[in-house]
Amino acid sequence: MELSHIEESAECCRRAELAGILRAGLSLRHTPDGPRLLLATENAPLSRRLFTLIKEIYRFEPKISMLKTRRFKAHAVYRLDFSGLMEEGGRKVLDGIGLLADQASGEMVYHHFKTRNRCCKRAYLRGCFLANGSISDPDKSYHLEVAFRSKVQADEFMNYLKEFGLEPRFIMRKNHFLVYLKEGQEIVDFLNVIGAHNALMNLENIRIMKEMRNQVNRIVNCETANLSKTVDASFRQTESIRYIKEHSGLENLPKPLYQIALLRLENPDVSLTELGKMLNPPLSKSGVNHRLRKIEKIAESLGFDYKS
């Protein structure tokens, strides 16, 4: 993953990204060995990045184990055990990122994580997305979301997004607060904020191709609709002319109408513009349409009903 390989040189941003990963990804679980503070991911680069960050910043080394999944045997789940942070020496780390592992209640307690620097807010957003974010296949739909276990986290994440001009929304799903973006441009802007520039370019290319396909489809649909109208109008005109021929004779029509009636019968598939060019002298499209509408009215006066 591109985000897992971003080189962050500033110490404050590294701390902010680590805070985002831990706040979004850590969970307190009950095991036969007692309560454990765990973070599980299928993203190997993320597990390496997280291990490196917390080791370099806090001199803490989580225990790592790898489990093969039953459903997808080719995939592995990396489980990082941060239970040591619940001990006296490690609680300062959790306090620093606004977390409390309440072993009595068996729940995580989330306080606000505050940072003033704009660069750190970018790093924090990136960390949250790395830990618990996902983006749908843009060829099918535009949808990006990040899952949180508390509304405090979700509100905080949304507020940071709004500082960058984004308008996120959230819903509840299976006891999780999902912050999401549905517009393609908003997702592009978010990827830019967190530094996923390669993913941004790929998404932009897909958006351009989709827009081109949609535009072509609109043009084709419009032309198809226009062609259908043209065919229907031509059929109605020729039927009107045949009705007049059978009931009163075309020779009784005024000469201008007689001329256009014969041309239409001989050329049922051509456009009004082409019909006008066949006349001598030539007639405009609106002129041809005017004469054919007169013929239709004459047919109606004789009892012609096209709908029937």
mmCIF file of C-alpha atoms in Angstrom:
data_model
loop_
_atom_site.group_PDB
_atom_site.id
_atom_site.type_symbol
_atom_site.label_atom_id
_atom_site.label_comp_id
_atom_site.label_asym_id
_atom_site.label_seq_id
_atom_site.Cartn_x
_atom_site.Cartn_y
_atom_site.Cartn_z
ATOM 1 C CA MET A 1 0.000 0.000 0.000
ATOM 2 C CA GLU A 2 1.274 3.420 -1.012
ATOM 3 C CA LEU A 3 0.452 5.060 2.323
ATOM 4 C CA SER A 4 2.504 2.529 4.261
ATOM 5 C CA HIS A 5 5.661 3.656 2.464
ATOM 6 C CA ILE A 6 5.371 7.421 2.935
ATOM 7 C CA GLU A 7 8.524 8.738 4.590
ATOM 8 C CA GLU A 8 7.476 11.108 7.363
ATOM 9 C CA SER A 9 10.502 13.005 8.670
ATOM 10 C CA ALA A 10 8.869 15.331 11.207
ATOM 11 C CA GLU A 11 8.614 13.786 14.678
ATOM 12 C CA CYS A 12 5.293 15.482 15.384
ATOM 13 C CA CYS A 13 3.727 14.009 12.225
ATOM 14 C CA ARG A 14 5.057 10.541 12.998
ATOM 15 C CA ARG A 15 3.436 10.735 16.426
ATOM 16 C CA ALA A 16 0.168 11.957 14.915
ATOM 17 C CA GLU A 17 0.073 9.138 12.359
ATOM 18 C CA LEU A 18 0.823 6.579 15.073
ATOM 19 C CA ALA A 19 -1.969 8.053 17.192
ATOM 20 C CA GLY A 20 -4.393 7.726 14.281
ATOM 21 C CA ILE A 21 -3.477 4.077 13.703
ATOM 22 C CA LEU A 22 -3.738 3.108 17.355
ATOM 23 C CA ARG A 23 -6.915 5.065 18.105
ATOM 24 C CA ALA A 24 -8.708 3.578 15.086
ATOM 25 C CA GLY A 25 -7.236 0.102 15.218
ATOM 26 C CA LEU A 26 -6.694 -0.933 18.847
ATOM 27 C CA SER A 27 -9.299 -3.036 20.629
ATOM 28 C CA LEU A 28 -9.512 -4.524 24.111
ATOM 29 C CA ARG A 29 -10.313 -8.220 23.931
ATOM 30 C CA HIS A 30 -10.879 -10.898 26.538
ATOM 31 C CA THR A 31 -8.762 -14.004 26.023
ATOM 32 C CA PRO A 32 -8.012 -17.089 28.138
ATOM 33 C CA ASP A 33 -4.851 -15.244 29.198
ATOM 34 C CA GLY A 34 -6.812 -12.211 30.339
ATOM 35 C CA PRO A 35 -7.597 -8.864 28.683
ATOM 36 C CA ARG A 36 -5.351 -8.117 25.712
ATOM 37 C CA LEU A 37 -4.845 -4.882 23.798
ATOM 38 C CA LEU A 38 -4.697 -5.976 20.157
ATOM 39 C CA LEU A 39 -4.583 -4.624 16.642
ATOM 40 C CA ALA A 40 -5.256 -7.011 13.759
ATOM 41 C CA THR A 41 -4.630 -6.286 10.083
ATOM 42 C CA GLU A 42 -4.219 -8.148 6.802
ATOM 43 C CA ASN A 43 -1.921 -5.380 5.607
ATOM 44 C CA ALA A 44 1.667 -6.566 6.094
ATOM 45 C CA PRO A 45 3.238 -3.157 5.225
ATOM 46 C CA LEU A 46 0.989 -1.510 7.836
ATOM 47 C CA SER A 47 2.054 -3.986 10.535
ATOM 48 C CA ARG A 48 5.718 -3.261 9.752
ATOM 49 C CA ARG A 49 5.140 0.496 9.720
ATOM 50 C CA LEU A 50 3.262 0.387 13.029
ATOM 51 C CA PHE A 51 5.958 -1.752 14.659
ATOM 52 C CA THR A 52 8.672 0.634 13.455
ATOM 53 C CA LEU A 53 6.844 3.793 14.538
ATOM 54 C CA ILE A 54 6.060 2.718 18.087
ATOM 55 C CA LYS A 55 9.512 1.233 18.559
ATOM 56 C CA GLU A 56 11.279 4.399 17.408
ATOM 57 C CA ILE A 57 8.975 6.860 19.183
ATOM 58 C CA TYR A 58 8.161 5.080 22.450
ATOM 59 C CA ARG A 59 10.803 2.321 22.590
ATOM 60 C CA PHE A 60 8.004 -0.225 22.826
ATOM 61 C CA GLU A 61 7.957 -3.486 20.850
ATOM 62 C CA PRO A 62 4.547 -5.145 20.425
ATOM 63 C CA LYS A 63 4.406 -8.888 20.037
ATOM 64 C CA ILE A 64 3.536 -9.961 16.511
ATOM 65 C CA SER A 65 1.852 -13.174 15.439
ATOM 66 C CA MET A 66 0.595 -14.264 12.033
ATOM 67 C CA LEU A 67 -2.525 -16.306 11.479
ATOM 68 C CA LYS A 68 -3.737 -17.892 8.261
ATOM 69 C CA THR A 69 -7.390 -17.181 7.566
ATOM 70 C CA ARG A 70 -9.763 -20.097 7.040
ATOM 71 C CA ARG A 71 -11.700 -18.385 4.313
ATOM 72 C CA PHE A 72 -8.748 -17.138 2.271
ATOM 73 C CA LYS A 73 -5.815 -19.440 2.826
ATOM 74 C CA ALA A 74 -3.501 -17.259 0.768
ATOM 75 C CA HIS A 75 -4.144 -14.328 3.115
ATOM 76 C CA ALA A 76 -2.689 -13.847 6.554
ATOM 77 C CA VAL A 77 -3.817 -11.778 9.520
ATOM 78 C CA TYR A 78 -1.100 -10.001 11.472
ATOM 79 C CA ARG A 79 -1.936 -9.533 15.131
ATOM 80 C CA LEU A 80 0.036 -7.018 17.143
ATOM 81 C CA ASP A 81 -0.227 -7.306 20.921
ATOM 82 C CA PHE A 82 0.078 -3.982 22.764
ATOM 83 C CA SER A 83 -0.997 -5.350 26.138
ATOM 84 C CA GLY A 84 2.237 -4.067 27.671
ATOM 85 C CA LEU A 85 0.859 -0.551 27.308
ATOM 86 C CA MET A 86 -1.738 -1.328 29.972
ATOM 87 C CA GLU A 87 1.021 -1.712 32.539
ATOM 88 C CA GLU A 88 2.231 1.197 34.626
ATOM 89 C CA GLY A 89 5.091 2.186 32.332
ATOM 90 C CA GLY A 90 3.050 2.059 29.149
ATOM 91 C CA ARG A 91 -0.023 3.969 30.249
ATOM 92 C CA LYS A 92 1.668 7.263 29.422
ATOM 93 C CA VAL A 93 1.663 6.208 25.780
ATOM 94 C CA LEU A 94 -2.087 5.596 25.837
ATOM 95 C CA ASP A 95 -2.680 8.809 27.771
ATOM 96 C CA GLY A 96 -0.711 10.707 25.144
ATOM 97 C CA ILE A 97 -3.027 9.591 22.364
ATOM 98 C CA GLY A 98 -6.242 9.934 24.360
ATOM 99 C CA LEU A 99 -6.872 6.244 25.059
ATOM 100 C CA LEU A 100 -7.741 4.326 28.182
ATOM 101 C CA ALA A 101 -7.963 0.542 28.309
ATOM 102 C CA ASP A 102 -10.485 0.068 31.120
ATOM 103 C CA GLN A 103 -9.879 -3.520 32.210
ATOM 104 C CA ALA A 104 -12.666 -3.370 34.801
ATOM 105 C CA SER A 105 -15.361 -2.695 32.201
ATOM 106 C CA GLY A 106 -13.490 -4.447 29.410
ATOM 107 C CA GLU A 107 -13.919 -1.457 27.112
ATOM 108 C CA MET A 108 -11.782 1.177 25.458
ATOM 109 C CA VAL A 109 -12.398 4.748 26.563
ATOM 110 C CA TYR A 110 -11.697 7.419 23.946
ATOM 111 C CA HIS A 111 -10.754 10.988 24.815
ATOM 112 C CA HIS A 112 -10.064 13.707 22.278
ATOM 113 C CA PHE A 113 -6.740 13.761 20.480
ATOM 114 C CA LYS A 114 -5.720 17.334 19.752
ATOM 115 C CA THR A 115 -3.088 18.607 17.375
ATOM 116 C CA ARG A 116 -2.660 22.112 16.037
ATOM 117 C CA ASN A 117 -0.320 21.645 13.097
ATOM 118 C CA ARG A 118 -1.968 21.143 9.716
ATOM 119 C CA CYS A 119 0.713 18.650 8.684
ATOM 120 C CA CYS A 120 -0.006 16.574 11.800
ATOM 121 C CA LYS A 121 -3.714 16.561 11.038
ATOM 122 C CA ARG A 122 -2.914 15.118 7.602
ATOM 123 C CA ALA A 123 -0.782 12.443 9.251
ATOM 124 C CA TYR A 124 -3.509 11.657 11.794
ATOM 125 C CA LEU A 125 -6.123 11.259 9.063
ATOM 126 C CA ARG A 126 -3.747 8.990 7.179
ATOM 127 C CA GLY A 127 -3.199 6.850 10.272
ATOM 128 C CA CYS A 128 -6.926 6.396 10.868
ATOM 129 C CA PHE A 129 -7.484 5.429 7.244
ATOM 130 C CA LEU A 130 -4.575 2.975 7.322
ATOM 131 C CA ALA A 131 -5.972 1.263 10.399
ATOM 132 C CA ASN A 132 -9.669 1.041 9.589
ATOM 133 C CA GLY A 133 -10.383 2.598 6.209
ATOM 134 C CA SER A 134 -11.528 1.208 2.895
ATOM 135 C CA ILE A 135 -12.347 2.458 -0.577
ATOM 136 C CA SER A 136 -14.652 0.746 -3.066
ATOM 137 C CA ASP A 137 -13.761 -0.138 -6.643
ATOM 138 C CA PRO A 138 -14.197 3.228 -8.415
ATOM 139 C CA ASP A 139 -15.169 1.435 -11.629
ATOM 140 C CA LYS A 140 -18.376 0.432 -9.835
ATOM 141 C CA SER A 141 -19.061 3.263 -7.372
ATOM 142 C CA TYR A 142 -17.423 6.025 -5.372
ATOM 143 C CA HIS A 143 -17.340 5.223 -1.672
ATOM 144 C CA LEU A 144 -14.659 5.735 0.982
ATOM 145 C CA GLU A 145 -15.198 5.023 4.651
ATOM 146 C CA VAL A 146 -13.362 4.790 7.953
ATOM 147 C CA ALA A 147 -14.822 2.834 10.881
ATOM 148 C CA PHE A 148 -14.585 3.950 14.514
ATOM 149 C CA ARG A 149 -15.708 2.408 17.780
ATOM 150 C CA SER A 150 -16.878 5.648 19.388
ATOM 151 C CA LYS A 151 -18.638 8.831 18.333
ATOM 152 C CA VAL A 152 -15.817 10.838 19.919
ATOM 153 C CA GLN A 153 -13.424 9.418 17.347
ATOM 154 C CA ALA A 154 -15.871 9.831 14.467
ATOM 155 C CA ASP A 155 -16.643 13.475 15.348
ATOM 156 C CA GLU A 156 -12.960 14.243 15.730
ATOM 157 C CA PHE A 157 -12.132 12.672 12.358
ATOM 158 C CA MET A 158 -14.983 14.542 10.665
ATOM 159 C CA ASN A 159 -13.895 17.864 12.153
ATOM 160 C CA TYR A 160 -10.379 17.399 10.820
ATOM 161 C CA LEU A 161 -11.784 16.561 7.390
ATOM 162 C CA LYS A 162 -13.886 19.722 7.410
ATOM 163 C CA GLU A 163 -10.751 21.783 8.040
ATOM 164 C CA PHE A 164 -9.578 20.579 4.624
ATOM 165 C CA GLY A 165 -12.824 21.572 2.922
ATOM 166 C CA LEU A 166 -14.445 18.129 2.926
ATOM 167 C CA GLU A 167 -18.039 17.404 3.929
ATOM 168 C CA PRO A 168 -18.136 13.871 5.385
ATOM 169 C CA ARG A 169 -21.197 12.029 6.683
ATOM 170 C CA PHE A 170 -21.554 9.157 9.099
ATOM 171 C CA ILE A 171 -23.865 6.247 9.829
ATOM 172 C CA MET A 172 -24.067 3.505 12.441
ATOM 173 C CA ARG A 173 -23.420 -0.069 11.329
ATOM 174 C CA LYS A 174 -22.931 -3.030 13.654
ATOM 175 C CA ASN A 175 -22.037 -0.813 16.623
ATOM 176 C CA HIS A 176 -19.449 1.089 14.597
ATOM 177 C CA PHE A 177 -19.506 4.718 13.506
ATOM 178 C CA LEU A 178 -18.707 4.913 9.805
ATOM 179 C CA VAL A 179 -17.448 8.211 8.445
ATOM 180 C CA TYR A 180 -17.790 8.187 4.671
ATOM 181 C CA LEU A 181 -17.411 10.175 1.454
ATOM 182 C CA LYS A 182 -19.581 9.422 -1.587
ATOM 183 C CA GLU A 183 -18.492 11.946 -4.204
ATOM 184 C CA GLY A 184 -15.606 11.163 -6.531
ATOM 185 C CA GLN A 185 -14.098 14.638 -6.166
ATOM 186 C CA GLU A 186 -14.252 14.455 -2.362
ATOM 187 C CA ILE A 187 -12.424 11.127 -2.396
ATOM 188 C CA VAL A 188 -9.778 12.598 -4.701
ATOM 189 C CA ASP A 189 -9.354 15.535 -2.314
ATOM 190 C CA PHE A 190 -9.075 13.186 0.673
ATOM 191 C CA LEU A 191 -6.395 11.095 -1.041
ATOM 192 C CA ASN A 192 -4.500 14.302 -1.719
ATOM 193 C CA VAL A 193 -4.767 15.331 1.937
ATOM 194 C CA ILE A 194 -3.304 12.061 3.228
ATOM 195 C CA GLY A 195 -0.585 11.904 0.569
ATOM 196 C CA ALA A 196 -1.881 9.016 -1.576
ATOM 197 C CA HIS A 197 -0.912 10.692 -4.833
ATOM 198 C CA ASN A 198 -0.541 7.546 -6.949
ATOM 199 C CA ALA A 199 -3.965 6.333 -5.875
ATOM 200 C CA LEU A 200 -5.288 9.821 -6.598
ATOM 201 C CA MET A 201 -3.987 9.733 -10.179
ATOM 202 C CA ASN A 202 -5.418 6.256 -10.754
ATOM 203 C CA LEU A 203 -8.797 7.387 -9.464
ATOM 204 C CA GLU A 204 -8.716 10.506 -11.640
ATOM 205 C CA ASN A 205 -7.970 8.380 -14.720
ATOM 206 C CA ILE A 206 -10.919 6.129 -13.912
ATOM 207 C CA ARG A 207 -13.166 9.153 -13.332
ATOM 208 C CA ILE A 208 -12.179 10.589 -16.719
ATOM 209 C CA MET A 209 -12.868 7.298 -18.494
ATOM 210 C CA LYS A 210 -16.226 6.912 -16.735
ATOM 211 C CA GLU A 211 -17.217 10.452 -17.645
ATOM 212 C CA MET A 212 -16.245 9.840 -21.269
ATOM 213 C CA ARG A 213 -18.304 6.635 -21.338
ATOM 214 C CA ASN A 214 -21.256 8.413 -19.753
ATOM 215 C CA GLN A 215 -20.996 11.256 -22.248
ATOM 216 C CA VAL A 216 -20.885 8.829 -25.182
ATOM 217 C CA ASN A 217 -23.899 6.996 -23.758
ATOM 218 C CA ARG A 218 -25.798 10.264 -23.378
ATOM 219 C CA ILE A 219 -25.022 11.199 -26.976
ATOM 220 C CA VAL A 220 -26.025 7.753 -28.253
ATOM 221 C CA ASN A 221 -29.234 7.805 -26.212
ATOM 222 C CA CYS A 222 -30.056 11.283 -27.463
ATOM 223 C CA GLU A 223 -29.400 10.324 -31.075
ATOM 224 C CA THR A 224 -31.416 7.134 -30.645
ATOM 225 C CA ALA A 225 -34.320 9.116 -29.217
ATOM 226 C CA ASN A 226 -34.117 11.653 -32.037
ATOM 227 C CA LEU A 227 -33.945 8.878 -34.625
ATOM 228 C CA SER A 228 -36.978 7.221 -33.080
ATOM 229 C CA LYS A 229 -38.899 10.497 -33.256
ATOM 230 C CA THR A 230 -37.833 10.995 -36.872
ATOM 231 C CA VAL A 231 -38.915 7.483 -37.873
ATOM 232 C CA ASP A 232 -42.232 7.872 -36.077
ATOM 233 C CA ALA A 233 -42.885 11.253 -37.710
ATOM 234 C CA SER A 234 -42.016 9.891 -41.167
ATOM 235 C CA PHE A 235 -44.353 6.925 -40.699
ATOM 236 C CA ARG A 236 -47.173 9.193 -39.518
ATOM 237 C CA GLN A 237 -46.650 11.471 -42.527
ATOM 238 C CA THR A 238 -46.642 8.668 -45.088
ATOM 239 C CA GLU A 239 -49.737 7.082 -43.536
ATOM 240 C CA SER A 240 -51.512 10.449 -43.659
ATOM 241 C CA ILE A 241 -50.600 10.841 -47.314
ATOM 242 C CA ARG A 242 -51.796 7.309 -48.173
ATOM 243 C CA TYR A 243 -55.064 7.977 -46.362
ATOM 244 C CA ILE A 244 -55.659 11.125 -48.396
ATOM 245 C CA LYS A 245 -54.746 9.246 -51.611
ATOM 246 C CA GLU A 246 -57.302 6.556 -50.841
ATOM 247 C CA HIS A 247 -60.130 8.857 -49.702
ATOM 248 C CA SER A 248 -59.896 12.005 -51.797
ATOM 249 C CA GLY A 249 -56.904 11.695 -54.114
ATOM 250 C CA LEU A 250 -53.570 13.507 -53.865
ATOM 251 C CA GLU A 251 -54.258 15.447 -57.077
ATOM 252 C CA ASN A 252 -56.838 17.493 -55.148
ATOM 253 C CA LEU A 253 -54.128 18.865 -52.855
ATOM 254 C CA PRO A 254 -52.663 22.307 -53.510
ATOM 255 C CA LYS A 255 -49.580 22.038 -55.733
ATOM 256 C CA PRO A 256 -46.996 22.754 -52.936
ATOM 257 C CA LEU A 257 -48.576 20.048 -50.757
ATOM 258 C CA TYR A 258 -48.923 17.665 -53.705
ATOM 259 C CA GLN A 259 -45.214 17.976 -54.492
ATOM 260 C CA ILE A 260 -44.055 17.299 -50.932
ATOM 261 C CA ALA A 261 -46.566 14.440 -50.557
ATOM 262 C CA LEU A 262 -45.154 12.625 -53.584
ATOM 263 C CA LEU A 263 -41.585 13.158 -52.383
ATOM 264 C CA ARG A 264 -42.390 11.815 -48.954
ATOM 265 C CA LEU A 265 -44.043 8.690 -50.369
ATOM 266 C CA GLU A 266 -41.032 8.066 -52.624
ATOM 267 C CA ASN A 267 -38.509 8.811 -49.852
ATOM 268 C CA PRO A 268 -39.958 7.704 -46.509
ATOM 269 C CA ASP A 269 -36.550 7.375 -44.850
ATOM 270 C CA VAL A 270 -34.947 10.733 -45.611
ATOM 271 C CA SER A 271 -34.890 13.713 -43.254
ATOM 272 C CA LEU A 272 -36.923 16.896 -43.675
ATOM 273 C CA THR A 273 -33.768 18.752 -44.647
ATOM 274 C CA GLU A 274 -33.059 16.267 -47.438
ATOM 275 C CA LEU A 275 -36.655 16.451 -48.618
ATOM 276 C CA GLY A 276 -36.367 20.225 -48.838
ATOM 277 C CA LYS A 277 -33.260 19.963 -51.027
ATOM 278 C CA MET A 278 -35.153 17.740 -53.495
ATOM 279 C CA LEU A 279 -37.676 20.480 -54.241
ATOM 280 C CA ASN A 280 -37.228 23.078 -56.977
ATOM 281 C CA PRO A 281 -36.690 25.640 -55.679
ATOM 282 C CA PRO A 282 -35.261 24.083 -52.450
ATOM 283 C CA LEU A 283 -37.197 24.539 -49.231
ATOM 284 C CA SER A 284 -35.966 24.869 -45.665
ATOM 285 C CA LYS A 285 -36.533 22.195 -43.029
ATOM 286 C CA SER A 286 -39.140 24.325 -41.273
ATOM 287 C CA GLY A 287 -40.913 24.925 -44.590
ATOM 288 C CA VAL A 288 -41.071 21.203 -45.323
ATOM 289 C CA ASN A 289 -42.345 20.511 -41.804
ATOM 290 C CA HIS A 290 -45.018 23.198 -42.205
ATOM 291 C CA ARG A 291 -46.357 21.618 -45.414
ATOM 292 C CA LEU A 292 -46.353 18.091 -43.991
ATOM 293 C CA ARG A 293 -48.255 19.264 -40.906
ATOM 294 C CA LYS A 294 -50.885 20.778 -43.212
ATOM 295 C CA ILE A 295 -51.176 17.411 -44.963
ATOM 296 C CA GLU A 296 -51.636 15.660 -41.594
ATOM 297 C CA LYS A 297 -54.428 18.078 -40.665
ATOM 298 C CA ILE A 298 -56.160 17.421 -43.986
ATOM 299 C CA ALA A 299 -55.935 13.668 -43.335
ATOM 300 C CA GLU A 300 -57.384 14.157 -39.837
ATOM 301 C CA SER A 301 -60.272 16.172 -41.304
ATOM 302 C CA LEU A 302 -61.012 13.191 -43.541
ATOM 303 C CA GLY A 303 -61.165 10.859 -40.526
ATOM 304 C CA PHE A 304 -57.542 9.659 -40.247
ATOM 305 C CA ASP A 305 -56.545 8.660 -36.715
ATOM 306 C CA TYR A 306 -52.863 7.738 -36.480
ATOM 307 C CA LYS A 307 -53.119 6.408 -32.907
ATOM 308 C CA SER A 308 -55.647 3.811 -33.907
#
